Short mmCIF file of C-alpha atoms and ligand atoms in Angstrom, two decimals:
data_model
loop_
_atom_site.label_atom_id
_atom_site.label_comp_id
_atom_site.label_asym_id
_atom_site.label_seq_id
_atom_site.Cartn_x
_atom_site.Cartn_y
_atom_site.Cartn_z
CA UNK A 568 0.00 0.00 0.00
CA UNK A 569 1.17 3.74 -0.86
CA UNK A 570 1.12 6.47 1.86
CA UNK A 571 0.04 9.16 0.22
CA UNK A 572 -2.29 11.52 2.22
CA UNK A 573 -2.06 9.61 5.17
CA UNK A 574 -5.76 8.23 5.68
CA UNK A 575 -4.51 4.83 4.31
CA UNK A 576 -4.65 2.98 7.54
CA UNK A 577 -7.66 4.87 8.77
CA UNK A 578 -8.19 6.81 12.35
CA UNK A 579 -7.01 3.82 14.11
CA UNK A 580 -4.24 3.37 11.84
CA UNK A 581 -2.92 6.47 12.41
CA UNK A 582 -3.70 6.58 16.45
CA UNK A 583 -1.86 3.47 16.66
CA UNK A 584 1.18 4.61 14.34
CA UNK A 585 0.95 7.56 16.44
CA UNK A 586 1.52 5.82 19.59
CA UNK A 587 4.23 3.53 18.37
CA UNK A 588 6.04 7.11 17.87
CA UNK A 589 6.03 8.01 21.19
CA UNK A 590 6.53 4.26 22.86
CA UNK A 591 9.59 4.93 20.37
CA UNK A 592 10.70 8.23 21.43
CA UNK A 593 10.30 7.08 25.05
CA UNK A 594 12.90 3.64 24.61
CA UNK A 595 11.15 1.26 22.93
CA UNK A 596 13.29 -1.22 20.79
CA UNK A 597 12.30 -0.45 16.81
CA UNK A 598 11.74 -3.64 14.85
CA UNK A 599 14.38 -4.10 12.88
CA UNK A 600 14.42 -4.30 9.05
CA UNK A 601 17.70 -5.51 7.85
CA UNK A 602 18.60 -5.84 4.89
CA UNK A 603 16.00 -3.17 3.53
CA UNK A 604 16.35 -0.98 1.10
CA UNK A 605 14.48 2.77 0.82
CA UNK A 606 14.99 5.52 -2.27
CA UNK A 607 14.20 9.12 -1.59
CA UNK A 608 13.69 11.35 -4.18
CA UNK A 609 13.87 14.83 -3.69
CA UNK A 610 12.70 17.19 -6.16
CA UNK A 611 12.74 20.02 -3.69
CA UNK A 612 14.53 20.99 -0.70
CA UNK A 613 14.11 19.83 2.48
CA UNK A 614 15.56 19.55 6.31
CA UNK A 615 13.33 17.84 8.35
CA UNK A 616 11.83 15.04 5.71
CA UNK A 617 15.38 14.45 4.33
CA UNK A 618 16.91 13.78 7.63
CA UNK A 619 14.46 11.81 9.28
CA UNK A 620 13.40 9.95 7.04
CA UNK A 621 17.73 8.86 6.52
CA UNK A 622 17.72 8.63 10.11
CA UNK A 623 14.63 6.16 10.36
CA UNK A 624 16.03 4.26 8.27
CA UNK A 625 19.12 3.40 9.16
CA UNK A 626 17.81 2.97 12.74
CA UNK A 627 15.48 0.21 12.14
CA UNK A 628 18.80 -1.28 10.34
CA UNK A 629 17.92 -0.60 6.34
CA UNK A 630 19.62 1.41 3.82
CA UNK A 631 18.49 4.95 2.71
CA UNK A 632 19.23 6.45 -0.46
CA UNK A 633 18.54 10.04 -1.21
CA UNK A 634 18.18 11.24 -5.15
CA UNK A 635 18.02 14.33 -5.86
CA UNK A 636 17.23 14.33 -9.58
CA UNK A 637 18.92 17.41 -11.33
CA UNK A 638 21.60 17.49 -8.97
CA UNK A 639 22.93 14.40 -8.50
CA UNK A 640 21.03 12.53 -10.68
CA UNK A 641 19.75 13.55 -14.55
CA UNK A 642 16.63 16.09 -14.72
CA UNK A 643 13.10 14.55 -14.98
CA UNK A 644 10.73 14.65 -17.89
CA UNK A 645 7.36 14.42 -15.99
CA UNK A 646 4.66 15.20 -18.53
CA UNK A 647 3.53 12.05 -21.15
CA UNK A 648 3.98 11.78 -24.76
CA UNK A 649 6.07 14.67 -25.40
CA UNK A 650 9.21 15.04 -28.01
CA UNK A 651 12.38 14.95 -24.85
CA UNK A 652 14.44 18.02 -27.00
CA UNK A 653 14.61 20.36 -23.74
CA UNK A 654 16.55 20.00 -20.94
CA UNK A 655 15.15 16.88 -18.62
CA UNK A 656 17.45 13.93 -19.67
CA UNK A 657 15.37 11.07 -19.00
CA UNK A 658 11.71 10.47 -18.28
CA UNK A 659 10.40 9.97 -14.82
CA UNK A 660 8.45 6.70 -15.88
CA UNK A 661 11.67 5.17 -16.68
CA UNK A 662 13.60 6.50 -13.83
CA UNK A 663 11.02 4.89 -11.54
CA UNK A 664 10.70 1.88 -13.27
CA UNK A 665 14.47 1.54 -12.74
CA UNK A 666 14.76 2.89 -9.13
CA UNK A 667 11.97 0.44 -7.60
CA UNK A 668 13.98 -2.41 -8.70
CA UNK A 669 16.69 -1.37 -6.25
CA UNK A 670 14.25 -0.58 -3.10
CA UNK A 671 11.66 -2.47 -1.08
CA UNK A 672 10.33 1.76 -0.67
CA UNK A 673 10.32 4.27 -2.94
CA UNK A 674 9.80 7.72 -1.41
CA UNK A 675 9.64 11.10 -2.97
CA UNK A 676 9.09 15.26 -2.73
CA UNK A 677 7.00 17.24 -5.50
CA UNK A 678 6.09 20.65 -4.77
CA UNK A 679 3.13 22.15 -7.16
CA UNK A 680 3.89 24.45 -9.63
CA UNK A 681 0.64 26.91 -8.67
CA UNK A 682 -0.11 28.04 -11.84
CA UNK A 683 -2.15 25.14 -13.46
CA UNK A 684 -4.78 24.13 -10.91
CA UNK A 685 -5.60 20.60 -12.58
CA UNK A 686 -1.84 19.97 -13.56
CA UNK A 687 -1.35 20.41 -8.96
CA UNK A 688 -4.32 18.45 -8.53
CA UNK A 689 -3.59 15.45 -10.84
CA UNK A 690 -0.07 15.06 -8.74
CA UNK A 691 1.56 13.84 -11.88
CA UNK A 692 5.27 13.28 -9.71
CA UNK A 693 3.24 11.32 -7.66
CA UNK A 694 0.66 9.48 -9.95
CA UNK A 695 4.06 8.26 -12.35
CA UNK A 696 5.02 6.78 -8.86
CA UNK A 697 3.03 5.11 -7.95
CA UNK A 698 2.11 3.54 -11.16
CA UNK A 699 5.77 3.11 -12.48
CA UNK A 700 7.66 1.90 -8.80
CA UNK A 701 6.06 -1.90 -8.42
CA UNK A 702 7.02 -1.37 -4.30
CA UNK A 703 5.13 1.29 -1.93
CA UNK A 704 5.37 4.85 -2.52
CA UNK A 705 5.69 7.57 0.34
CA UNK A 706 4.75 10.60 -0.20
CA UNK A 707 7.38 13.48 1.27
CA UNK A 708 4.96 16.21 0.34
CA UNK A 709 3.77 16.83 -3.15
CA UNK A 710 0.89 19.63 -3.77
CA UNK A 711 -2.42 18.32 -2.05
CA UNK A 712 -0.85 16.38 0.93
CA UNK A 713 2.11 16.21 3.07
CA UNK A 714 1.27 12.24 5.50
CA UNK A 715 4.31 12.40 7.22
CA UNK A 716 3.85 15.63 9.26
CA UNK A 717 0.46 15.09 9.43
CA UNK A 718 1.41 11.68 11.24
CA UNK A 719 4.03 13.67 13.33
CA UNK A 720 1.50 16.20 14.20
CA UNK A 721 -0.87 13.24 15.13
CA UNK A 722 2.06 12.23 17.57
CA UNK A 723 2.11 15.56 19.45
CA UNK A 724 -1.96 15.66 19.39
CA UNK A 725 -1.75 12.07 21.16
CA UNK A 726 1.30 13.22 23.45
CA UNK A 727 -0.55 16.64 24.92
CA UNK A 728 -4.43 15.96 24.26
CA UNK A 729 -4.47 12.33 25.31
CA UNK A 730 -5.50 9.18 23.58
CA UNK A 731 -9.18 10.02 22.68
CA UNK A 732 -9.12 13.42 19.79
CA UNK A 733 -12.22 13.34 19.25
CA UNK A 734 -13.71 16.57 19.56
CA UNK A 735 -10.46 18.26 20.55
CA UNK A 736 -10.48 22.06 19.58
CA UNK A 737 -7.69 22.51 17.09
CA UNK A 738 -7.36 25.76 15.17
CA UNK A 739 -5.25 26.15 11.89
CA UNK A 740 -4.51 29.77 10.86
CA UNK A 741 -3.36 31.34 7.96
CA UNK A 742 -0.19 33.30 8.44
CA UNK A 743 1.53 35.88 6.72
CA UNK A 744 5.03 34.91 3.96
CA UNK A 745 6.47 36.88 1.73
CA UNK A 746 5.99 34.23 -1.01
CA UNK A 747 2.91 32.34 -2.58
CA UNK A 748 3.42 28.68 -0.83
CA UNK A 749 1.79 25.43 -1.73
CA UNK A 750 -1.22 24.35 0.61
CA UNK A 751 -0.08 21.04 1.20
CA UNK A 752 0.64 21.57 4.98
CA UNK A 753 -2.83 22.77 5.61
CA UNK A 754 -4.73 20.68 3.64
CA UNK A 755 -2.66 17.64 5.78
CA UNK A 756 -3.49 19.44 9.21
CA UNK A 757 -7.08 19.46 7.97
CA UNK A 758 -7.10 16.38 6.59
CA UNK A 759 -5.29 14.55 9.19
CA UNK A 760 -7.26 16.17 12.53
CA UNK A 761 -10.71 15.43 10.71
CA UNK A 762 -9.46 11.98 10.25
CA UNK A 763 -9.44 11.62 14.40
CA UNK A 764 -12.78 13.28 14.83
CA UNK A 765 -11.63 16.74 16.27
CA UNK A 766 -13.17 19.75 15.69
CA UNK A 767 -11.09 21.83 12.96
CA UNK A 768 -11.42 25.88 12.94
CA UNK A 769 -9.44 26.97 9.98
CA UNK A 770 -9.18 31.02 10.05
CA UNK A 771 -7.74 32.45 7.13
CA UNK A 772 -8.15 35.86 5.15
CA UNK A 773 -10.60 36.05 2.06
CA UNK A 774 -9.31 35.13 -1.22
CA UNK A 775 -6.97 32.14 0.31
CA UNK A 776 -9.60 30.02 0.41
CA UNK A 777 -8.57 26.06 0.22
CA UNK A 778 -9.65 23.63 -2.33
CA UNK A 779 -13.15 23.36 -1.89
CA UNK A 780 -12.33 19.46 -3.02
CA UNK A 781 -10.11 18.89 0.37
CA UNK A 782 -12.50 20.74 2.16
CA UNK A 783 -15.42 18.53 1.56
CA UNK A 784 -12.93 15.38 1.99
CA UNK A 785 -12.26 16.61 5.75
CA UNK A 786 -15.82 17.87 6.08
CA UNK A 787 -16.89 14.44 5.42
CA UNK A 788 -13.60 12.35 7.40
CA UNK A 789 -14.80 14.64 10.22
CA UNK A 790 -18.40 13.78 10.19
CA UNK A 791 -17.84 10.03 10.21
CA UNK A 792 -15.22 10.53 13.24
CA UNK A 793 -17.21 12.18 15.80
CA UNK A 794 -15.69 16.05 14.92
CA UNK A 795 -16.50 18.62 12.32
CA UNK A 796 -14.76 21.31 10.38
CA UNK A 797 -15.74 25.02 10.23
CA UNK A 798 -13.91 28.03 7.87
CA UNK A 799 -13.89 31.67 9.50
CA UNK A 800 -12.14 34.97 8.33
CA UNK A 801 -12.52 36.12 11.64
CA UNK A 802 -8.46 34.53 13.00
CA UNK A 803 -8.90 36.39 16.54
CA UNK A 804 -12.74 34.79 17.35
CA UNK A 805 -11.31 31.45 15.70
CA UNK A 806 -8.85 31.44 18.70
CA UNK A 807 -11.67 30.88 21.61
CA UNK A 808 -11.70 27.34 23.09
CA UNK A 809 -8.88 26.41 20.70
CA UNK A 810 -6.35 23.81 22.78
CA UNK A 811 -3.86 23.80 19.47
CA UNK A 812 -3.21 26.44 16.82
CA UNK A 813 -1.46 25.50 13.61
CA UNK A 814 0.10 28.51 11.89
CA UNK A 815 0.93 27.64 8.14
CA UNK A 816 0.80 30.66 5.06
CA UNK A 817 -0.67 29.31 2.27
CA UNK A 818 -1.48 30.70 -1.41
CA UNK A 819 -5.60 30.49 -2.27
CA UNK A 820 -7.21 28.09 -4.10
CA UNK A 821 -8.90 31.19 -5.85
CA UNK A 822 -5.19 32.78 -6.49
CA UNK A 823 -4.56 30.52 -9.91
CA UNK A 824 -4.18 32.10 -12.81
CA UNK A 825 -3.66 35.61 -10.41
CA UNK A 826 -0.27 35.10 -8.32
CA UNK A 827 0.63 38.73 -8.91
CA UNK A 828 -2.90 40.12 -7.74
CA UNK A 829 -2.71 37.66 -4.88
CA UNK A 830 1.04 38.97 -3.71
CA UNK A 831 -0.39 42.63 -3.63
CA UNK A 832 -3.73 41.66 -1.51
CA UNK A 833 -0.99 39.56 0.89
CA UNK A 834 1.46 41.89 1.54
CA UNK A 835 -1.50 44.10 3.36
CA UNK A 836 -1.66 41.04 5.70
CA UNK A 837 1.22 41.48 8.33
CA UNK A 838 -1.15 41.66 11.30
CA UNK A 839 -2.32 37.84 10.58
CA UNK A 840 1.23 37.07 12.27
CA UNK A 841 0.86 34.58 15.34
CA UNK A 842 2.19 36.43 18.46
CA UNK A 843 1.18 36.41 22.18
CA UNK A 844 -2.25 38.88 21.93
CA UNK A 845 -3.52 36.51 19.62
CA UNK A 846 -2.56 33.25 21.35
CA UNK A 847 -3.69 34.54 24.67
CA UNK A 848 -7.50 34.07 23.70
CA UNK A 849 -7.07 30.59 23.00
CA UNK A 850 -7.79 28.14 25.71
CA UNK A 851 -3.79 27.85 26.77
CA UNK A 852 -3.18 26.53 23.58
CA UNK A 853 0.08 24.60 22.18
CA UNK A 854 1.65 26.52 18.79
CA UNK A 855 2.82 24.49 16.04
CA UNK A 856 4.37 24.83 12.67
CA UNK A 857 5.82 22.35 10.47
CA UNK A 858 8.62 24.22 9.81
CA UNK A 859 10.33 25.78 8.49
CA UNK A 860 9.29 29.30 9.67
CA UNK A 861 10.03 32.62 9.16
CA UNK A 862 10.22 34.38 12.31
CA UNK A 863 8.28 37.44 13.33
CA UNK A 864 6.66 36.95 9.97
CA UNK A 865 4.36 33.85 10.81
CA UNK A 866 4.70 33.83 14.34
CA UNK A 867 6.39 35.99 16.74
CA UNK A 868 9.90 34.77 18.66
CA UNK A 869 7.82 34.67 21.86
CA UNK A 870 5.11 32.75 20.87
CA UNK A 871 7.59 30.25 19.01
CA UNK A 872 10.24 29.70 21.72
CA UNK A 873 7.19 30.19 24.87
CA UNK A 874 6.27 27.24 27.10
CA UNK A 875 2.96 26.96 25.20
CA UNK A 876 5.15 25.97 21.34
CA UNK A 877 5.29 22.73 20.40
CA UNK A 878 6.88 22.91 17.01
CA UNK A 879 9.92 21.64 18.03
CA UNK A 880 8.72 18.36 19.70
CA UNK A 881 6.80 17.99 16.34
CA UNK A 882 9.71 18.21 14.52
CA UNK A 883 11.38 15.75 16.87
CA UNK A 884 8.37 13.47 16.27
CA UNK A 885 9.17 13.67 12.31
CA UNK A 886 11.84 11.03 13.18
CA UNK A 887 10.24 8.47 15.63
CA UNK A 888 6.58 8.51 13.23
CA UNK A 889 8.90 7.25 10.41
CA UNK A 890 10.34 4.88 12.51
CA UNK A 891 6.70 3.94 13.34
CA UNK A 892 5.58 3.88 9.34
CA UNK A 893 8.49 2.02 8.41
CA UNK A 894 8.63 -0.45 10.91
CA UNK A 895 4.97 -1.04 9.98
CA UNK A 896 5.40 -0.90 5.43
CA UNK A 897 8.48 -3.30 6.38
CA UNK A 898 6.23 -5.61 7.78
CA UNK A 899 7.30 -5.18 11.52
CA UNK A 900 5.08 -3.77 13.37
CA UNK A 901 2.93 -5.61 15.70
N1 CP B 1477 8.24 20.21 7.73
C1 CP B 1477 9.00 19.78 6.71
O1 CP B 1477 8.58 18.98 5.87
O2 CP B 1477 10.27 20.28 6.72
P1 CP B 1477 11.29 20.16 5.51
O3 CP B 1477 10.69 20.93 4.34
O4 CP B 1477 12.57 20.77 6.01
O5 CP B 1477 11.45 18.72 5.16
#
């Protein structure tokens, strides 16, 4: 089975993946996987997904391989049926094909471009994938989804909220950035809280709007869990009750095909920026970010290094969750 937006293994799938992370974190002795082999392709840069995902690997006694295709590998064709005169020197179907003969996982990073709205949504890094790879694909965040912080944010839901989510106040705001940035974080947050049946505020100005698509997808994972999802402009009353807030800028649904008009109508933004005010009519809520984050831009230094953040412990969980997804694809989890 791919991972690929992270509902694969349902709620329970991901409580329980969850909660291997922190048994993990906490001592427990990962099931080892020797002798496997994982491929990570990385079209895009990356800190946190790059190094744990290495680092899970090689802990549970496999091999990681990181490709990063233009650098230290030939440049990708990714669209079908065209004449290869430009500058990509082999196609992606036949890299893959080639690649999942050398790994029991294939794993790989596709940002969107955000200019062709049915180009993002058909994922075609991630469709030639998982059609081409003949072993599991993870997804390391393409343009709809990003599983494994949404798994790692699961983790620090379970660690400070307990084991039942359901109906757990969780609050994801739009944040200022001084560039147009895919939506893949959000959507995930969204996606991956309705999955668990809490109850989802996302605040964000007009025009940035998600994809009404993923919206209905939570609306409905949210429904069937016991939680429900509700969409405000209003970021100071979405605050009230809230026992998480997830800052994350994103660039609208509504913004294709008008980056330029978009950039003017979010540079009058700044005062969406997460600082103490704000957080202070939230009920004592923890601050996250999937990082990384520009500072005093999204979120203020005191809110992000106060005894209320959590974005580094979610970070930290980015490791011990692959351990936990890893263990379980490699057939060792209990
Ligand atoms: N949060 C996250 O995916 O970080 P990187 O982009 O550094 O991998």
């Amino acid at each position: 089975m791919h991972f690929f937006d992270g509902t694969e293994y349902g709620a329970d799938g991901a409580l329980t993946l969850a909660a291997r992370a922190l048994e993990l974190r906490a001592g427990a002795t990962p099931r080892a996987a020797l002798g496997k082999r994982l491929a990570a392709v990385f079209l895009n840069p990356s800190l946190r997904t790059r190094a744990s995902m290495e680092a899970a690997t090689t802990a549970l006694g496999a091999s990681p391989q990181i490709i990063q295709p233009g650098k230290d590998a030939w440049s990708l064709e990714v669209r079908k049926g065209v004449v290869m005169d430009g500058s990509a020197s082999e196609h992606i179907a036949d890299a893959v094909r080639v690649l999942g003969q050398y790994a029991d996982i294939l794993a790989v990073r596709a940002f969107p471009s955000l200019v062709d709205l049915e180009e993002d949504r058909a994922e075609p890094v991630l469709s030639a994938f998982m059609e081409h790879a003949g072993v599991p694909v993870i997804n390391l965040e393409s343009a709809l989804y990003h599983p494994m912080q949404g798994l790692a944010d699961t983790a620090t839901w379970l660690d400070h909220l307990g084991p039942d989510l359901r109906g757990q106040p969780i609050t994801l705001t739009w944040a200022p950035h001084p560039k147009a940035l895919p939506a893949s974080v959000p959507n995930q947050v969204l996606l991956s809280s309705a999955l668990v049946g809490m109850d989802v505020t996302v605040a964000h100005p007009e025009g940035f709007e998600l994809d009404p698509q993923l919206v209905a997808r939570a609306e409905g994972l949210a429904a069937a869990g016991g939680g429900r999802v509700r969409i405000t402009h209003d970021q100071a009353g979405a605050m009230k009750g809230a026992r998480v807030v997830v800052a994350k800028s994103w660039s609208g649904f509504s913004g294709y095909g008008r980056r330029e008009e978009e950039a003017a109508h979010r540079a009058t933004l700044g005062g969406w920026t997460v600082d103490q005010a704000l957080m202070d009519l939230s009920d004592q809520a923890g601050f996250m970010h999937c990082l990384p984050v520009r500072r005093n831009v999204v979120v203020s230094d005191a809110v992000l290094d106060g005894p209320n953040s959590w974005a580094f412990e979610e970070a930290g969980l980015r490791l011990w969750t692959a351990m936990a997804l890893l263990e379980k694809m490699w057939g060792g989890a209990r």
